[in-house]
XYZ file of C-alpha atoms in Angstrom:
347
model
C 5.103 -22.577 -81.406
C 1.533 -20.939 -80.685
C 1.270 -17.391 -79.476
C 0.045 -18.613 -76.109
C 3.153 -21.073 -75.833
C 5.512 -17.784 -76.828
C 3.687 -15.757 -74.121
C 4.178 -18.445 -71.457
C 7.869 -18.819 -72.409
C 8.307 -15.196 -72.156
C 6.637 -14.965 -68.688
C 8.561 -17.870 -67.402
C 11.619 -16.310 -68.528
C 11.000 -13.068 -66.821
C 10.016 -14.818 -63.511
C 13.186 -16.879 -63.595
C 15.354 -13.677 -64.070
C 13.542 -12.074 -61.067
C 14.430 -15.000 -58.702
C 17.085 -14.254 -56.157
C 18.279 -17.954 -55.542
C 20.585 -19.211 -52.770
C 22.573 -21.805 -54.738
C 24.715 -23.060 -52.144
C 21.930 -23.396 -49.622
C 19.936 -25.272 -51.949
C 22.852 -27.414 -52.992
C 23.287 -28.144 -49.181
C 19.845 -28.869 -48.539
C 19.737 -31.181 -51.388
C 22.770 -33.006 -50.275
C 21.602 -33.567 -46.725
C 18.397 -35.552 -48.274
C 20.913 -37.666 -50.331
C 22.651 -40.773 -48.808
C 26.514 -40.636 -48.179
C 27.993 -43.082 -50.868
C 31.405 -43.977 -51.690
C 32.908 -41.998 -54.369
C 31.967 -43.064 -58.006
C 31.021 -41.590 -61.179
C 27.601 -39.697 -61.191
C 25.752 -37.051 -63.036
C 25.647 -33.588 -61.959
C 22.988 -32.736 -59.364
C 20.108 -30.837 -60.798
C 18.233 -28.322 -58.346
C 14.625 -27.248 -58.842
C 14.769 -23.514 -58.139
C 11.011 -23.129 -58.554
C 8.068 -24.468 -60.854
C 9.140 -21.893 -63.268
C 12.682 -22.182 -63.471
C 15.453 -24.880 -63.390
C 19.158 -24.256 -62.415
C 21.762 -26.894 -63.215
C 24.605 -26.588 -60.499
C 27.815 -27.699 -62.198
C 30.181 -25.764 -59.857
C 29.473 -23.044 -57.348
C 32.275 -20.817 -56.157
C 34.622 -22.511 -53.398
C 32.243 -25.075 -52.303
C 32.900 -27.900 -54.894
C 34.743 -30.910 -54.203
C 36.194 -32.868 -57.457
C 36.558 -36.608 -56.821
C 37.840 -37.396 -60.109
C 36.516 -37.294 -63.645
C 33.184 -35.479 -63.836
C 32.216 -36.388 -60.152
C 31.022 -33.165 -58.176
C 29.936 -33.213 -54.470
C 29.515 -30.031 -52.467
C 31.167 -29.350 -49.103
C 28.979 -28.492 -46.486
C 30.058 -24.831 -46.028
C 33.053 -22.796 -46.406
C 36.181 -23.207 -44.256
C 39.293 -20.822 -43.880
C 42.583 -22.107 -45.670
C 44.855 -20.461 -43.101
C 45.463 -21.281 -39.450
C 44.502 -19.069 -36.750
C 45.112 -21.421 -33.738
C 48.138 -20.534 -31.846
C 49.824 -24.101 -32.214
C 50.072 -26.393 -35.136
C 51.658 -29.735 -35.228
C 52.487 -32.353 -38.097
C 50.661 -35.605 -38.309
C 52.478 -38.882 -38.366
C 50.932 -40.577 -41.550
C 53.367 -43.549 -41.537
C 50.851 -45.791 -39.976
C 52.094 -45.543 -36.402
C 48.997 -43.854 -35.152
C 45.371 -44.278 -35.903
C 44.041 -41.172 -34.090
C 43.569 -39.208 -37.240
C 43.944 -40.917 -40.668
C 42.169 -38.664 -43.445
C 42.692 -41.509 -46.117
C 40.747 -40.956 -49.271
C 41.605 -44.490 -50.852
C 38.377 -45.946 -49.360
C 36.336 -42.914 -48.457
C 35.217 -39.604 -49.563
C 36.291 -36.228 -48.428
C 32.662 -35.946 -47.054
C 33.079 -39.178 -45.102
C 36.426 -38.161 -43.653
C 34.772 -34.945 -42.362
C 31.888 -36.972 -41.087
C 34.073 -39.524 -39.405
C 35.924 -36.515 -37.584
C 32.815 -34.587 -36.853
C 33.972 -31.610 -38.839
C 31.203 -29.071 -39.047
C 32.604 -27.709 -42.303
C 35.150 -28.789 -44.908
C 36.230 -28.302 -48.470
C 38.407 -30.197 -50.946
C 40.443 -28.389 -53.337
C 42.027 -30.118 -56.293
C 44.908 -28.793 -58.439
C 46.188 -31.339 -61.160
C 47.726 -34.100 -59.302
C 47.549 -32.406 -55.829
C 44.665 -31.918 -53.723
C 43.966 -30.369 -50.081
C 41.235 -31.404 -47.603
C 40.550 -28.710 -45.118
C 38.532 -29.580 -42.011
C 37.085 -26.858 -40.204
C 35.095 -25.852 -36.919
C 31.435 -24.475 -36.903
C 32.710 -21.072 -36.900
C 34.698 -21.606 -40.191
C 38.179 -21.490 -38.556
C 40.666 -24.130 -39.810
C 41.225 -27.183 -37.777
C 43.556 -29.291 -40.297
C 44.924 -29.385 -43.675
C 45.759 -32.724 -45.457
C 47.561 -32.592 -48.856
C 47.165 -35.510 -51.329
C 49.186 -36.619 -54.444
C 47.450 -38.497 -57.192
C 48.863 -42.055 -57.865
C 47.289 -44.348 -60.364
C 44.073 -42.346 -60.233
C 43.912 -42.434 -56.327
C 44.625 -39.850 -53.794
C 47.335 -40.881 -51.346
C 48.155 -38.878 -48.204
C 51.495 -36.880 -48.472
C 51.331 -34.552 -45.222
C 48.874 -33.274 -42.799
C 49.039 -30.376 -40.214
C 46.528 -30.144 -37.341
C 45.947 -27.397 -34.506
C 47.201 -28.821 -31.204
C 47.230 -28.311 -27.559
C 50.699 -27.035 -27.552
C 54.107 -27.795 -28.952
C 57.134 -27.677 -26.838
C 59.355 -27.445 -30.127
C 58.027 -23.956 -30.964
C 55.998 -22.337 -28.152
C 54.187 -19.202 -29.203
C 53.527 -16.253 -26.886
C 49.991 -16.722 -27.272
C 50.090 -20.280 -26.324
C 52.136 -19.407 -23.216
C 49.801 -16.836 -22.228
C 47.351 -17.497 -19.116
C 43.989 -15.807 -19.023
C 40.908 -15.561 -21.275
C 40.660 -15.936 -24.930
C 37.870 -15.793 -27.408
C 35.316 -18.058 -25.758
C 33.251 -17.327 -22.652
C 34.803 -19.171 -19.483
C 32.907 -21.794 -17.888
C 31.582 -20.918 -14.283
C 33.553 -22.055 -11.356
C 32.432 -25.574 -9.957
C 29.880 -25.463 -7.021
C 32.674 -26.213 -4.568
C 34.906 -23.674 -5.699
C 32.106 -21.152 -6.164
C 31.295 -21.573 -2.602
C 34.895 -21.409 -1.831
C 36.190 -21.264 1.938
C 34.047 -18.875 3.848
C 32.569 -17.521 0.662
C 35.995 -16.933 -1.041
C 35.812 -15.812 -4.531
C 37.445 -18.259 -7.249
C 40.007 -16.646 -9.581
C 40.161 -17.571 -13.261
C 43.516 -18.857 -14.175
C 43.110 -19.687 -17.776
C 40.641 -20.593 -20.438
C 41.519 -22.189 -23.802
C 40.333 -24.601 -26.414
C 40.956 -28.211 -26.321
C 41.798 -29.660 -29.731
C 40.948 -33.198 -30.972
C 43.617 -35.352 -32.721
C 41.938 -33.924 -36.021
C 42.682 -30.347 -34.944
C 39.081 -29.565 -34.390
C 37.891 -27.767 -31.390
C 35.905 -30.303 -29.087
C 35.581 -28.025 -26.321
C 37.412 -25.603 -24.062
C 38.169 -25.760 -20.435
C 38.332 -23.328 -17.641
C 40.937 -23.577 -14.743
C 40.122 -21.730 -11.444
C 41.727 -21.527 -7.987
C 40.600 -20.499 -4.616
C 41.880 -21.045 -0.995
C 40.251 -23.797 0.943
C 41.388 -24.460 4.300
C 45.129 -24.481 4.453
C 45.528 -25.343 0.937
C 44.385 -23.940 -2.591
C 41.704 -25.939 -4.514
C 42.026 -26.079 -8.249
C 39.250 -26.930 -10.650
C 40.057 -27.627 -14.403
C 37.588 -28.706 -17.129
C 33.809 -27.940 -17.828
C 30.904 -27.884 -15.503
C 30.718 -31.251 -14.010
C 34.332 -32.129 -14.227
C 35.969 -33.266 -10.872
C 38.173 -30.892 -8.696
C 41.649 -31.494 -8.239
C 43.035 -30.531 -4.677
C 46.798 -29.819 -4.296
C 48.269 -29.569 -0.836
C 50.195 -28.459 1.342
C 50.259 -24.632 0.292
C 53.047 -23.901 2.720
C 51.662 -20.327 3.320
C 54.308 -18.288 5.100
C 56.611 -21.388 5.052
C 59.620 -20.844 2.600
C 60.320 -24.467 2.794
C 57.250 -25.828 1.162
C 54.517 -24.929 -1.165
C 55.932 -25.437 -4.698
C 53.354 -27.499 -6.875
C 53.637 -29.143 -10.121
C 50.247 -28.845 -11.682
C 50.995 -29.960 -15.100
C 48.705 -33.036 -14.936
C 45.645 -30.861 -14.518
C 46.652 -28.111 -16.934
C 45.424 -30.537 -19.587
C 43.264 -33.399 -18.056
C 44.468 -37.029 -18.766
C 41.713 -37.816 -21.306
C 43.040 -34.722 -23.352
C 46.604 -35.986 -23.499
C 46.106 -39.690 -24.163
C 49.155 -40.651 -26.150
C 50.475 -37.204 -26.304
C 53.492 -35.726 -24.650
C 52.727 -32.878 -22.104
C 53.393 -29.606 -23.857
C 53.644 -27.390 -20.797
C 55.076 -27.458 -17.302
C 52.506 -25.527 -15.058
C 53.767 -24.612 -11.588
C 52.159 -22.948 -8.496
C 53.655 -21.280 -5.460
C 51.878 -19.909 -2.465
C 52.713 -16.294 -1.801
C 55.467 -15.591 0.677
C 56.306 -12.426 2.712
C 58.304 -10.030 0.397
C 57.780 -11.981 -2.656
C 57.918 -9.796 -5.909
C 58.278 -12.408 -8.729
C 57.935 -15.993 -9.719
C 60.260 -17.362 -12.386
C 60.540 -20.582 -14.165
C 63.541 -21.670 -16.090
C 62.929 -24.389 -18.888
C 66.000 -25.411 -20.829
C 67.819 -22.157 -21.336
C 64.785 -19.734 -21.288
C 63.084 -17.880 -18.388
C 59.406 -17.388 -18.062
C 57.652 -14.915 -15.563
C 54.869 -16.072 -13.624
C 51.612 -14.008 -12.444
C 50.344 -13.402 -8.872
C 46.759 -14.290 -8.378
C 44.527 -13.066 -5.572
C 41.116 -11.687 -4.798
C 40.216 -9.161 -2.090
C 37.997 -11.782 -0.474
C 41.205 -13.793 0.047
C 42.598 -11.282 2.501
C 46.517 -11.404 2.414
C 46.515 -14.845 0.671
C 47.746 -15.233 -2.738
C 49.360 -17.698 -5.207
C 51.839 -17.500 -7.974
C 51.445 -19.400 -11.132
C 53.752 -19.804 -14.279
C 53.334 -21.819 -17.568
C 56.516 -22.758 -19.637
C 56.949 -25.216 -22.483
C 58.228 -28.605 -21.441
C 60.574 -30.821 -23.760
C 61.925 -33.084 -21.148
C 65.012 -30.921 -20.140
C 65.553 -29.471 -16.540
C 63.044 -26.981 -14.928
C 63.872 -24.818 -12.099
C 61.330 -22.518 -10.297
C 62.210 -19.473 -8.084
C 60.121 -17.299 -5.860
C 62.167 -13.995 -5.590
C 62.104 -11.159 -3.336
C 63.717 -7.706 -3.218
C 66.670 -9.283 -1.460
C 66.987 -12.188 -3.601
C 65.838 -15.856 -3.981
C 63.067 -16.670 -1.548
C 62.462 -20.373 -2.571
C 64.504 -22.136 -5.326
C 63.829 -25.593 -6.492
C 64.346 -28.021 -9.313
C 61.128 -29.520 -10.425
C 60.495 -33.194 -11.668
C 57.664 -32.630 -14.002
C 54.612 -34.729 -14.074
C 54.345 -36.017 -17.513
C 50.969 -37.794 -18.223
């Protein structure tokens, strides 16, 4: 090799060492330019870091999916491996449902992620066991599916996903009304205008999970007086308003409403059992508490009002529903003002 070639080699080496290469970013950008194909043997992807340096990516940190043999396909981005959602539920993989079937027999992990619109995913292999993690855009975990290898093929063993609620094991966070991590949607125009300019009150805001356990959106639930009734709005801007009547203001014989069918809208619960009973009762003179008994457990409600409402207020309570009896009681200092058994709307 000539002295000129020696000097060129040395200069190229110094330049390559000085580069700060975002390997994962380059790998992800390269993957986006490649067509998605069925899993098959392929050679490792080679990335051109610069005109002066070549870098072969054979396995970078946590973002590498092994599909068998020497195959390597990088996942889009990292994703948590532990759940932070308040409710999780097991997926029936027997074939009885087709809402979420993360089957790897005829598709790759990347294709499963794409099919379920998962912004992030990762696939970890450990001998004859593997796990596919689907995550939301912020990296939070939506589902974990475990596979076992049979005759060289990954077969689904079990899958757990985030859910809209589970009556079997309700958590305190799942039963809590109010604001969570997301910014609530503004109230609908009709509620924002209200009755004589009355201000709507936010009842609850929570994420809505798809069958894959991924967050598809969040919905905000508002209430405001309108005439002799209370009007309720559940959903995103543009969703319809559900009006419940009568409120029975000042009338102890009327007013208890089962609003379970608007706590999660019908489209959110297709094929699912309603996990909660959501009850509302207009305030009555002397009322100090609103309690719901579901099964053998008692759940306390909250009184909602706003200065613009004057003396009007409404009590709300959320409890788990598993098909057993439910009873609601509005209580005062002298005992029960209204006590009523509830026939839950289960949509």
